[in-house]
Coordinates of C-alpha atoms and ligand atoms in Angstrom, one line a residue:
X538 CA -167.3 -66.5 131.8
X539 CA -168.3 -66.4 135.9
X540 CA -169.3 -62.3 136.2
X541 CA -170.5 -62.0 139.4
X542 CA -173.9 -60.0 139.0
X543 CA -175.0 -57.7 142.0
X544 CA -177.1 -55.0 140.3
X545 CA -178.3 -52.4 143.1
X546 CA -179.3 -49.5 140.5
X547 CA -182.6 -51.1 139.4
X548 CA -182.9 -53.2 142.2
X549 CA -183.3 -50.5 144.4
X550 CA -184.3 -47.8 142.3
X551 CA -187.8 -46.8 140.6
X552 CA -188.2 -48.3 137.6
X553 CA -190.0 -47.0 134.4
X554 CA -193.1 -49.0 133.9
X555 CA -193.0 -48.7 130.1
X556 CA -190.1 -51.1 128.3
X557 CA -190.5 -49.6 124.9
X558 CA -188.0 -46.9 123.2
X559 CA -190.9 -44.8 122.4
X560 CA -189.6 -40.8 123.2
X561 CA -191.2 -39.7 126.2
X562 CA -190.9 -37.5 129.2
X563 CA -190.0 -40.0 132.3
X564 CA -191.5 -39.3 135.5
X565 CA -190.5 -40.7 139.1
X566 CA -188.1 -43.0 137.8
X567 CA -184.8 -43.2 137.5
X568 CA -184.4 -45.6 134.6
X569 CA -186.2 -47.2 131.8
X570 CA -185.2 -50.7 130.7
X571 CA -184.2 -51.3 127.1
X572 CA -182.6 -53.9 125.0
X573 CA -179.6 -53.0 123.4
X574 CA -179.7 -53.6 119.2
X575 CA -178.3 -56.3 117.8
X576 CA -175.2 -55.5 115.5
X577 CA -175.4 -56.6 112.0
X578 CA -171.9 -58.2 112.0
X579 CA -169.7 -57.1 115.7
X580 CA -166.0 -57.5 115.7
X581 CA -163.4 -56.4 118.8
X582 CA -161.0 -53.5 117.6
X583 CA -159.3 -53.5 120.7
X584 CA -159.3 -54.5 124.2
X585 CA -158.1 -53.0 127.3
X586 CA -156.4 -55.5 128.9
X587 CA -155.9 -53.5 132.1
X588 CA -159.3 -53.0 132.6
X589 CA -160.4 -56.7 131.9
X590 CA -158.1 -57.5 134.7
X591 CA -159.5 -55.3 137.3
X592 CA -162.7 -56.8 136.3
X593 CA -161.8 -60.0 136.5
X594 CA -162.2 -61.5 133.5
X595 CA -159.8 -63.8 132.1
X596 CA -157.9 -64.1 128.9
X597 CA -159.9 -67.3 128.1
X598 CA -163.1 -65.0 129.0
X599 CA -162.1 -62.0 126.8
X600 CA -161.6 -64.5 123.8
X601 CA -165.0 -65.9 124.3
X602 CA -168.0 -65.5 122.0
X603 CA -170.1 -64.5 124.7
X604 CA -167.9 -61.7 125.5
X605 CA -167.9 -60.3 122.0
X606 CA -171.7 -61.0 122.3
X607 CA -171.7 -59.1 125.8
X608 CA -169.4 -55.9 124.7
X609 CA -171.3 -55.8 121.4
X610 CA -174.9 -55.6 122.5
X611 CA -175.8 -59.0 120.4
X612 CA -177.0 -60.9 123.3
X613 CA -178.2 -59.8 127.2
X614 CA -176.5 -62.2 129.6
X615 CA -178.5 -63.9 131.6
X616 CA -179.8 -62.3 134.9
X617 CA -179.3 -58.9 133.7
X618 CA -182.0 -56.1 132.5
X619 CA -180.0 -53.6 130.3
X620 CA -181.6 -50.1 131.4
X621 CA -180.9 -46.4 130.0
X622 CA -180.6 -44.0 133.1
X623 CA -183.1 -41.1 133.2
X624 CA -181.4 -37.6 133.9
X625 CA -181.5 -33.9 132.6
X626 CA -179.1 -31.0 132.7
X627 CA -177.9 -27.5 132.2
X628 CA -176.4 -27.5 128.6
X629 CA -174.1 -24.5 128.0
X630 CA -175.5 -22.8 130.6
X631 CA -179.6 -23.0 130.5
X632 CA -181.7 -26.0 131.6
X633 CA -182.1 -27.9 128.9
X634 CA -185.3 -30.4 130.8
X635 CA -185.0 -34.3 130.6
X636 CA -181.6 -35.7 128.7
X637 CA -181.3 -39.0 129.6
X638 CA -179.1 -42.0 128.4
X639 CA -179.6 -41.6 124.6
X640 CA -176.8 -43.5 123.5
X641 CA -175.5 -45.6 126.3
X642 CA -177.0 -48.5 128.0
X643 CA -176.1 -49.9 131.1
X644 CA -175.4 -53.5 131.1
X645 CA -175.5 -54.3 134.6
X646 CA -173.5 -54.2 137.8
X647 CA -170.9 -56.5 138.9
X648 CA -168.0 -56.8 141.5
X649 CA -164.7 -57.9 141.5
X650 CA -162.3 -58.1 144.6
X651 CA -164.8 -56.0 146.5
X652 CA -165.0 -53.3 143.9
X653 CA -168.7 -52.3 142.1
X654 CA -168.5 -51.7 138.3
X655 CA -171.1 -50.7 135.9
X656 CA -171.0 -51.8 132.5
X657 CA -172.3 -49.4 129.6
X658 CA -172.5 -49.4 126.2
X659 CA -172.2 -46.7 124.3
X660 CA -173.5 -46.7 120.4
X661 CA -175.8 -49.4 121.3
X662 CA -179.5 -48.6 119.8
X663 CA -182.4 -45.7 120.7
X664 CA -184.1 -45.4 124.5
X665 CA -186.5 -43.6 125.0
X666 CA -184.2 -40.8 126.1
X667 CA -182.9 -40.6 122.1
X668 CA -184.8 -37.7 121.5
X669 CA -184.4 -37.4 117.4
X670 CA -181.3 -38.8 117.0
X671 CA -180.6 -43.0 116.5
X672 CA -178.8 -44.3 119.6
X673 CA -175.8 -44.8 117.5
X674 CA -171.5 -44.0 118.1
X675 CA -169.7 -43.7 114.7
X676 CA -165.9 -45.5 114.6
X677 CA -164.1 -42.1 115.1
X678 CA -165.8 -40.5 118.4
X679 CA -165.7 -44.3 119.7
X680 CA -161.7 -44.4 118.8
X681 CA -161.5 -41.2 120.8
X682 CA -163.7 -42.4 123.6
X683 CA -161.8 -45.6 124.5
X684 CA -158.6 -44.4 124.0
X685 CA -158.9 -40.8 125.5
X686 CA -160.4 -42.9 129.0
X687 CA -157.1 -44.5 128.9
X688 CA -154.9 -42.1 128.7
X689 CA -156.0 -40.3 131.0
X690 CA -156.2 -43.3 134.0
X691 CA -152.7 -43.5 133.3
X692 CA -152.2 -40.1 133.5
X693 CA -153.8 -40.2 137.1
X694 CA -156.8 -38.4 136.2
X695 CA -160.0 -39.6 137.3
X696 CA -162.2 -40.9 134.7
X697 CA -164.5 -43.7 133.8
X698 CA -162.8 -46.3 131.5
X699 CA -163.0 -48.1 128.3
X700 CA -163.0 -51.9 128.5
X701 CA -163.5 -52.8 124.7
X702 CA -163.9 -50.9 121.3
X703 CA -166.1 -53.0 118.6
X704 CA -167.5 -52.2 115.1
X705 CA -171.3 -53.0 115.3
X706 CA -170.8 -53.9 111.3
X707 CA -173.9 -50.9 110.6
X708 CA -173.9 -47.7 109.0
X709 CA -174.0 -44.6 110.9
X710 CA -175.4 -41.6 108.6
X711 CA -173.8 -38.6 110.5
X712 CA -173.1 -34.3 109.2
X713 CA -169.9 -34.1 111.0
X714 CA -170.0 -30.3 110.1
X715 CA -174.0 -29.5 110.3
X716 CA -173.5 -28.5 106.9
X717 CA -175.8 -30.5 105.1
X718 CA -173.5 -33.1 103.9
X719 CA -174.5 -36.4 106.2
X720 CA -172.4 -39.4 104.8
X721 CA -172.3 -42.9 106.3
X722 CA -170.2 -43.6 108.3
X723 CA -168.5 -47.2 110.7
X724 CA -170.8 -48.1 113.4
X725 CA -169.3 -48.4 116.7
X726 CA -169.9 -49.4 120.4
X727 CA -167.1 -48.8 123.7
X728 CA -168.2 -50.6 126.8
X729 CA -167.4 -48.2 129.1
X730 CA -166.6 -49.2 132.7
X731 CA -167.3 -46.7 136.3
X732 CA -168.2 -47.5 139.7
X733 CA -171.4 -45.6 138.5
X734 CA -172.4 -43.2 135.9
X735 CA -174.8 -40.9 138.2
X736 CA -174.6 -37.6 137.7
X737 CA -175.5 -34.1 138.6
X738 CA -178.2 -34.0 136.4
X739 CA -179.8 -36.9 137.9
X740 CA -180.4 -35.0 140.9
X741 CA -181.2 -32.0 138.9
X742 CA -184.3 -34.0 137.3
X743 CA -185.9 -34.6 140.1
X744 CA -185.5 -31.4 141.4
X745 CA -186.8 -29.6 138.5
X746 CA -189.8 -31.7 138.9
X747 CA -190.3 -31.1 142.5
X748 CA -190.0 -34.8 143.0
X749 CA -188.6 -34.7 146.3
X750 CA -189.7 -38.5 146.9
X751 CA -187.0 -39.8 144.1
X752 CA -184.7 -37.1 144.7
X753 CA -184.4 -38.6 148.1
X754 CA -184.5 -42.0 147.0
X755 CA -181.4 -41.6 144.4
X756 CA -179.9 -39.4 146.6
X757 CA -179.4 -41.9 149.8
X758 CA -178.5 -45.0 147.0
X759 CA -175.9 -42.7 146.5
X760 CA -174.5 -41.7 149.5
X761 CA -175.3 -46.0 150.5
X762 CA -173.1 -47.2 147.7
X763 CA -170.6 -44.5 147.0
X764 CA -170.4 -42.3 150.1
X765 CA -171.1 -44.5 152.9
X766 CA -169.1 -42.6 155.2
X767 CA -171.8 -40.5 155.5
X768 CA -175.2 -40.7 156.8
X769 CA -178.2 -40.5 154.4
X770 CA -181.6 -39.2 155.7
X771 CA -180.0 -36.7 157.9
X772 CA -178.9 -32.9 157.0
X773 CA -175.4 -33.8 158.0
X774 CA -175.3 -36.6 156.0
X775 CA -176.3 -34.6 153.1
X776 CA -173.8 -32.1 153.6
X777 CA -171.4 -34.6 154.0
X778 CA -172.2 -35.9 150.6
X779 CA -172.2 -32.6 149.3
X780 CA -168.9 -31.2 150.5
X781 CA -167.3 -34.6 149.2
X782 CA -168.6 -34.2 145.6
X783 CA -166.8 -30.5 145.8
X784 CA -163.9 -32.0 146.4
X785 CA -163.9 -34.8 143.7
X786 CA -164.6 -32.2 141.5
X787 CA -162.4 -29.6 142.4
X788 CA -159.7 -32.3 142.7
X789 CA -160.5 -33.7 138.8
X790 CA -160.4 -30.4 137.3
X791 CA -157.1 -29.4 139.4
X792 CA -155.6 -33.0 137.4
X793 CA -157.6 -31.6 133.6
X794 CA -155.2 -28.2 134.1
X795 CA -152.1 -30.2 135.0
X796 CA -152.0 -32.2 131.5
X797 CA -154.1 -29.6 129.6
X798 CA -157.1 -31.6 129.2
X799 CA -160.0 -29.5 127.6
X800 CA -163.6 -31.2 128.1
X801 CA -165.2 -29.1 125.7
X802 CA -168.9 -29.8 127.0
X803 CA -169.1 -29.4 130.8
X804 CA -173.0 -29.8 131.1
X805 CA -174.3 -30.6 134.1
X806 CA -175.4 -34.0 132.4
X807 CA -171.6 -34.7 131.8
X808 CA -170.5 -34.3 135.3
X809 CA -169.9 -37.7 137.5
X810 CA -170.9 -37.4 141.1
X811 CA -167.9 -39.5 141.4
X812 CA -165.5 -37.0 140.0
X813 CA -165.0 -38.8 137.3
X814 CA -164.1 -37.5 133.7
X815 CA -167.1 -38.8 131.5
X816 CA -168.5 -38.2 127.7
X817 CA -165.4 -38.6 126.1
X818 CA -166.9 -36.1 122.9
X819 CA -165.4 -32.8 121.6
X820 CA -162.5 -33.2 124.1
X821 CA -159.3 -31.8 123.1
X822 CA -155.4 -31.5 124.2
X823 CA -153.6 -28.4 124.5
X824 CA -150.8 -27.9 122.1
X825 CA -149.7 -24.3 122.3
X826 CA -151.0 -22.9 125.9
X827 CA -154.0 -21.0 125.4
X828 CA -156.2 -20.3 128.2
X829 CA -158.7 -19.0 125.8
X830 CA -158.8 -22.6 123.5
X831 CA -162.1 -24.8 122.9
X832 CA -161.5 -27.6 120.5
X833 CA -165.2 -27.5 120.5
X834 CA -166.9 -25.7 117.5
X835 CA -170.6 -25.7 118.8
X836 CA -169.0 -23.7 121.9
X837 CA -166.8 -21.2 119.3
X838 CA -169.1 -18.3 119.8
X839 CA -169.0 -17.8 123.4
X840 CA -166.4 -20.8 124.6
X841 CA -167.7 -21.0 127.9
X842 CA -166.1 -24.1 128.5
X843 CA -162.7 -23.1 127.0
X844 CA -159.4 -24.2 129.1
X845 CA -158.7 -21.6 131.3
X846 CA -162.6 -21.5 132.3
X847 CA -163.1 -25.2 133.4
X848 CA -161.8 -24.0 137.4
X849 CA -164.9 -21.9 137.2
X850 CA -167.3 -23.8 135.2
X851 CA -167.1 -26.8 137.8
X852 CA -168.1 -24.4 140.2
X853 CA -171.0 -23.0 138.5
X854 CA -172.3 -27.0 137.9
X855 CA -171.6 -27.5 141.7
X856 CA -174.1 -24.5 142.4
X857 CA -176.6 -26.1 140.1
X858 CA -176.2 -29.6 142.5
X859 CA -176.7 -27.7 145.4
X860 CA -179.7 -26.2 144.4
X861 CA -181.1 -29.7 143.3
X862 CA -180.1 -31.0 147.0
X863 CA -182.0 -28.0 148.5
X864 CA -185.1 -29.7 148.8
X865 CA -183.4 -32.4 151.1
X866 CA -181.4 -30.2 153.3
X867 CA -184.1 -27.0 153.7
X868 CA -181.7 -24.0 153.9
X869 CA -179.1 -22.8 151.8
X870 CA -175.9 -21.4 154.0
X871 CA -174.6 -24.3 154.9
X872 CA -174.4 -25.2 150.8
X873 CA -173.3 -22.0 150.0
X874 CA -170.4 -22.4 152.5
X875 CA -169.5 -25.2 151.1
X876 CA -169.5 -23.4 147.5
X877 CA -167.1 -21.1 149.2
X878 CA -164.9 -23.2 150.3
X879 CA -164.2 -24.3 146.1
X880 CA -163.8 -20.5 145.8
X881 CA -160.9 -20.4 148.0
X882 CA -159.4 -23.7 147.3
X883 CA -159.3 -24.0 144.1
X884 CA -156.5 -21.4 144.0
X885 CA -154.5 -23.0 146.3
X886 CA -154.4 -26.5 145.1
X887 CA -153.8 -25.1 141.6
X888 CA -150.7 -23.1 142.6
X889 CA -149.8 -26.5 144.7
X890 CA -150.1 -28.5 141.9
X891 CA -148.5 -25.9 139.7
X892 CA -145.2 -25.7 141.9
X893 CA -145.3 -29.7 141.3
X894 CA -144.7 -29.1 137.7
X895 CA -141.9 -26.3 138.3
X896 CA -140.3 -29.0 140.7
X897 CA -140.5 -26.8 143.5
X898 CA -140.8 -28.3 147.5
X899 CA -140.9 -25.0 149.1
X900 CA -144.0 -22.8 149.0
X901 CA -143.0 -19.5 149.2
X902 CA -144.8 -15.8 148.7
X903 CA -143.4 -15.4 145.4
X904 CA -144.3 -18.4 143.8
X905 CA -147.5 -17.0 142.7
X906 CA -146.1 -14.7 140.7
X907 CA -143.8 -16.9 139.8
X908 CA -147.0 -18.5 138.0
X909 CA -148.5 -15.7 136.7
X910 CA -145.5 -14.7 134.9
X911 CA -145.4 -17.6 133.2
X912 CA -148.7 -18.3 132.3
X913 CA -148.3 -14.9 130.7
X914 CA -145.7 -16.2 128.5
X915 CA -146.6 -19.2 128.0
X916 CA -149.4 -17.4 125.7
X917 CA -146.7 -14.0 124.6
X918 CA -146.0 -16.4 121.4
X919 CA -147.3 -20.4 120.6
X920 CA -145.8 -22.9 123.1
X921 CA -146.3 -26.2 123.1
X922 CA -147.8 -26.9 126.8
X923 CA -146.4 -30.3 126.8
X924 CA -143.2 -30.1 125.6
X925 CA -142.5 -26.9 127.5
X926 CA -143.0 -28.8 131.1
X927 CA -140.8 -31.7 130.5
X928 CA -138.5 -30.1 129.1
X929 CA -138.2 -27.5 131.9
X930 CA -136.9 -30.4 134.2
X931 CA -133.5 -30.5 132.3
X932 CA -132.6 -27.1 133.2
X933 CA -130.1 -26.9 136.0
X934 CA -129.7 -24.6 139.4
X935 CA -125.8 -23.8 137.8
X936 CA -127.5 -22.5 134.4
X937 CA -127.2 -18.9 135.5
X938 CA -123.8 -18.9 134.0
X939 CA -125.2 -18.4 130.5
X940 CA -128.8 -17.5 131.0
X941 CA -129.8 -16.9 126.8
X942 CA -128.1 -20.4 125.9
X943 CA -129.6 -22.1 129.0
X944 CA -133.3 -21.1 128.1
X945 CA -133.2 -21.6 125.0
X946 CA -131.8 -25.2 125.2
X947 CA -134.5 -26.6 126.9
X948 CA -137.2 -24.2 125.6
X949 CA -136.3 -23.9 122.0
X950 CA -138.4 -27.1 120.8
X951 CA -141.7 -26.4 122.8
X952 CA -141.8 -22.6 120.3
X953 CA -143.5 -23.3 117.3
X954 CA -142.2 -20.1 116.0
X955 CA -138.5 -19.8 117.6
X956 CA -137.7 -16.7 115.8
X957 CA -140.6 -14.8 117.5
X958 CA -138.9 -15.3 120.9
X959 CA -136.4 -12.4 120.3
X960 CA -136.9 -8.9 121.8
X961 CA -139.4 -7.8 124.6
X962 CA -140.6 -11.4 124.5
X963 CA -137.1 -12.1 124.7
X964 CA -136.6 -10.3 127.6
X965 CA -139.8 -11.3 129.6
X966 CA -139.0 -14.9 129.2
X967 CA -134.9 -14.2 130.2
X968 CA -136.1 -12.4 133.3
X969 CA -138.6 -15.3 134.3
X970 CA -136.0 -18.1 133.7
X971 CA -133.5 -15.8 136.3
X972 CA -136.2 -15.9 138.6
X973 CA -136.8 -19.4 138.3
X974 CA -133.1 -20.2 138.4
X975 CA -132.9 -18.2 142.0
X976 CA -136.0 -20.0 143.2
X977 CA -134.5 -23.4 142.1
X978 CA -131.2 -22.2 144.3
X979 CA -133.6 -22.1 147.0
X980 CA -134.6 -25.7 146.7
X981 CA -133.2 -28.7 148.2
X982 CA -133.1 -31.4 145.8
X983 CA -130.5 -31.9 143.6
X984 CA -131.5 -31.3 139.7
X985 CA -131.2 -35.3 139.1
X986 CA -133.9 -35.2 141.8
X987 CA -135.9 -32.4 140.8
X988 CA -136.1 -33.7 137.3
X989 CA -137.5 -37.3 138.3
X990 CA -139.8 -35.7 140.6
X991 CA -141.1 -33.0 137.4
X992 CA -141.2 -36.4 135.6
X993 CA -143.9 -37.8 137.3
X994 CA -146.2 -34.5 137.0
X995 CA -145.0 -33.7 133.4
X996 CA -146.6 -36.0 131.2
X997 CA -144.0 -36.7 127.9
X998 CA -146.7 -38.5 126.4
X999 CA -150.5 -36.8 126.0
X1000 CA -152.8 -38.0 123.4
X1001 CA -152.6 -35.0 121.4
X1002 CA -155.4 -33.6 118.8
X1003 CA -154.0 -34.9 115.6
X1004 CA -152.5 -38.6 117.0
X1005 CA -156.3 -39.4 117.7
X1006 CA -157.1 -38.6 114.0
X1007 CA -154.2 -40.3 112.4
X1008 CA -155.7 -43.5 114.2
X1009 CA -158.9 -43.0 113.3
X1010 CA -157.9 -42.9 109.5
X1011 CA -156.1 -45.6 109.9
X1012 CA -159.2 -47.5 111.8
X1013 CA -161.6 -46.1 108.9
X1014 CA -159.2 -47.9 106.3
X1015 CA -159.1 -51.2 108.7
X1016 CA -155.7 -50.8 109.6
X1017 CA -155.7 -50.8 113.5
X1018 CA -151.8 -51.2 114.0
X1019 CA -151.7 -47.5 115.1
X1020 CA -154.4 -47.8 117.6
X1021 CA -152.5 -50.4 119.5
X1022 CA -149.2 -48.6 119.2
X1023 CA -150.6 -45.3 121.0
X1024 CA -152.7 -47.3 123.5
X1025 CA -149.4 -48.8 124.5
X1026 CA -147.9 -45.3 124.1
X1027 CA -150.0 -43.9 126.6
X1028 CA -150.1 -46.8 129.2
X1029 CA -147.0 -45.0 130.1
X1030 CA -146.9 -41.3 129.6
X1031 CA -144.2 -40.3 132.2
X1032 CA -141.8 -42.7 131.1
X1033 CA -139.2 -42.0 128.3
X1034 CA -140.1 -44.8 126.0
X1035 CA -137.1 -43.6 123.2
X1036 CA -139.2 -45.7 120.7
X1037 CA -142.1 -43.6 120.7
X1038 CA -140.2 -40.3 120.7
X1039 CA -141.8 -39.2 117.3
X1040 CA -144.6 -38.6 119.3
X1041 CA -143.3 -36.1 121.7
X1042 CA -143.4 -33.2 119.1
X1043 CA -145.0 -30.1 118.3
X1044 CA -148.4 -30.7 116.3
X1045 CA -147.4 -30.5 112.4
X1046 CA -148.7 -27.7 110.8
X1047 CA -151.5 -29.6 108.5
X1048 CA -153.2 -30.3 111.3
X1049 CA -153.7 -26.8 112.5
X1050 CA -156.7 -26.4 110.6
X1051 CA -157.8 -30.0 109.8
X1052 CA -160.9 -30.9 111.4
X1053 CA -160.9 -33.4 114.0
X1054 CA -157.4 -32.2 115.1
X1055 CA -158.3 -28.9 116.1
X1056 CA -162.3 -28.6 115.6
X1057 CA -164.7 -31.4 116.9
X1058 CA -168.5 -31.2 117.0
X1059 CA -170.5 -32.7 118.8
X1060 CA -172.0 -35.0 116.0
X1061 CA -170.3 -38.3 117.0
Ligands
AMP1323 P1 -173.7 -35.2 125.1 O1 -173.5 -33.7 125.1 O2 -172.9 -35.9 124.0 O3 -173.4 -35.8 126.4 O4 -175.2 -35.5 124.7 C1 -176.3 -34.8 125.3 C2 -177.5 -35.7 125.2 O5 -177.8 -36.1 123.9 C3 -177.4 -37.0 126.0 O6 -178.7 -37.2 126.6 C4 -177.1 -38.0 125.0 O7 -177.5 -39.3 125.4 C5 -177.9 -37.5 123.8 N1 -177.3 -38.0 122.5 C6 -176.1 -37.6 122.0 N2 -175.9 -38.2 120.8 C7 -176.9 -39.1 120.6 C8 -177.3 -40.1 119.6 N3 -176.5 -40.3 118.6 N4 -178.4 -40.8 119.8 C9 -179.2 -40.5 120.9 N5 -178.9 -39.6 121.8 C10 -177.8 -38.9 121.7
MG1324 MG1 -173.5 -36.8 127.9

């Protein structure tokens, strides 16, 4: 195995000078190095092939001891110092101080066809950023992890990815519930794979510290490696930087609303400054279209960071970025313009994106309400968000002949109560489907065109709440046929795939309730 090593992050960042994993309070660093544990007895689960290829490692490689060793944390390769990245962050809303990398380790840097990747493993042993937990991933929040990155890379969603899911052969004692019933459960690590895993609350840190030296420092590495169009050391450059990051953002939240992806724990110290989706944890899938849905329980009181609120969350962590860049810039307007800007964007690309999954070329005045009507009864009575949207594109411009049997031939499978769509919801959804039936007269493309063009926004194929459980029973019983089945599934989730159509339908009714389909904590 020929990686080629070119680590930057500790090369040319301050380093902690203390190597142990005793908890501490890091200051004017931006790592600590660590060794990850050695597993008791590491196997591979699964592999994503795709991403060992854009790494570059070959199928010899991938079958190699010393990649097992490598993905598993049982042995450092040589010329690499594993490090745990120091960083803090606003957690549902306050400042929550110094987080860090508690559970993930970076591996080390590498390139492949002029690309920079950071390896990181996550489940792989206490830093000293573990605060009073172990360091550890159990099986069924690593399941989730690697195949949730996946899916949603094939989705076209910006996200970091999952090269390899392994059982460290340990015990994990976890209280999925906080109830007071901790049981032991299958130790797991994912190497997970990003240009880098900065985020906002690495600037943040510093800020909060008024450690303008390393927030400068981290700041210009960044803008070196992963914004060098712009130029660090200079206000410009910063607002540069800054303006880009907005857009990431803006543009990975725009892509979470199009296949009704739910976070579920937007903290500043789970935002990339990539715009990447990271922290694959109580993440969840919408079934029926509710604005108003968290699958995440610690978040059920106030569910800040609920579906329809993610638009406005990512704007809120962008303010809290811009106030850690402050110190580098010395004024505010200029950010706050540049706030602005999300404010009046955001709208805009969501509509844009939203007449992409009504199949409509044209913007027009009207479309907007177009929207809003349907958002409205999307929610009147359950609909299935998935099913709803690729079905739509098998509606026709000549279905205004017979409006009632129209509608309900392409909508009838996304209700999960079809008998409730009678009356005034009835007639709110008839009078929308007329008005989408005009709008489509006004289009040019012909409804075999329309539909292939819906077809690529649509997804037929998400990785829905209770598929990633039904896997993870499966995994916990050693049964992994399943896994590789809806990794496969998903590689593909516009296509048709007839063999897999089991799993384009509603969610069944025992999972309603069951956790881990519909409730996740954060205890993984
Ligand atoms: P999260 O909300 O999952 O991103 O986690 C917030 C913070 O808690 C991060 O600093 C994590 O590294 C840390 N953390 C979460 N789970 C563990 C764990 N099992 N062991 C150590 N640290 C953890
Ligand atoms: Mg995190």
């Amino acid at each position: 195995m020929r990686l080629v090593i070119e680590d930057t992050f500790t090369k040319e960042l301050p380093a902690d000078p203390i190597t142990t994993t005793e908890r501490r309070q890091v200051e004017k660093a931006c790592f600590s190095y660590v060794t990850p544990r050695i597993p008791s007895a590491p196997s591979l689960l699964h592999i994503s092939k795709e991403v060992t290829e854009t790494l570059g490692f070959s199928e010899e490689d991938v079958q190699s001891k010393e990649f097992l060793d490598m993905v598993t944390g049982a042995n450092v390769q040589e010329g690499t110092s594993p490090y745990a990245m120091c960083y803090g962050g606003h957690q549902f809303g306050h400042w929550a101080g110094q987080l860090g990398d508690g559970r993930a380790i970076n591996l080390t840097e590498i390139t492949h066809n002029n690309k920079r990747w950071t390896l990181q493993l996550k489940g792989a042993g206490e830093t000293p950023y573990s605060r009073t937990a172990d360091g550890l991933a159990v099986l069924r929040s690593s399941v989730r992890e690697h195949l949730c990155s996946e899916a949603m890379f094939h989705l076209g969603v910006p996200t970091t990815r999952s090269l390899s899911l392994s059982l460290s052969g340990d015990q994990v004692l976890r209280d999925v519930l906080y109830d007071g019933n901790a049981a032991y459960e299958k130790g797991a690590i994912v190497c997970r794979v990003a240009p880098s895993f900065i985020r906002f609350g690495s600037f943040e840190i510093f800020a909060s510290r008024q450690d303008t030296e390393t927030l400068k420092t981290l700041t210009d590495y960044t803008i070196k490696y992963f914004y060098p169009q712009y130029e660090s050391g200079t206000k410009e450059g910063y607002l540069g930087f800054f303006n880009e990051v907005v857009q990431n953002t803006l543009n990975m939240i725009v892509h979470w609303q199009r296949v009704g992806f739910v976070h579920g724990v937007m903290n500043t110290d789970n935002m990339s400054i990539l715009g990447l989706t990271i922290d694959y944890g109580p993440y969840g899938w919408l079934e029926g279209y509710e604005p108003g849905w968290t699958p995440n329980t610690t978040d059920r009181q106030n569910k800040r960071y609920r579906y329809g609120n993610q638009p406005q969350i990512g704007l809120w962590n962008l303010l809290q970025l811009a106030n850690a860049l402050v110190p580098l810039i010395g004024e505010t307007a200029q950010l706050e313009a540049i706030l602005q800007s999300y404010h009046t964007e955001y709208p805009k690309k969501y509509l844009s994106m939203m007449r992409d999954k009504l199949g409509l070329q044209l913007a027009l005045e009207t479309d907007s309400q177009l929207v809003a009507d349907l958002e409205k009864n999307l929610q009147a009575s359950e609909t299935d968000m998935t099913l709803f949207f690729r079905n739509l594109s098998q509606v026709s411009k000549n279905d205004s002949t017979n409006v009632k049997d129209a509608f309900f031939a392409f909508a009838k499978a996304a209700f999960y109560k079809p008998e409730e769509i009678i009356g005034a919801i009835y007639t709110r959804w008839e009078s929308w489907f007329q008005n989408y039936l005009q709008r489509l007269s006004q289009e040019r493309l012909t409804d075999v065109e329309r539909t292939v063009q819906m077809n690529k926004v649509n997804p037929k194929y998400v990785l829905r709440n209770y598929i990633s459980q039904l896997v993870i029973d499966e995994a916990e019983k050693g049964n992994y046929e399943l896994l590789n089945e809806i990794h496969t599934l998903l590689k593909n989730p516009y296509d048709e795939q007839p063999e897999h159509e089991r799993w384009f339908a509603k969610r069944p009714e025992w999972a309603r309730h069951k956790v881990g389909c519909s409730m996740l904590s954060c205890s993984s």
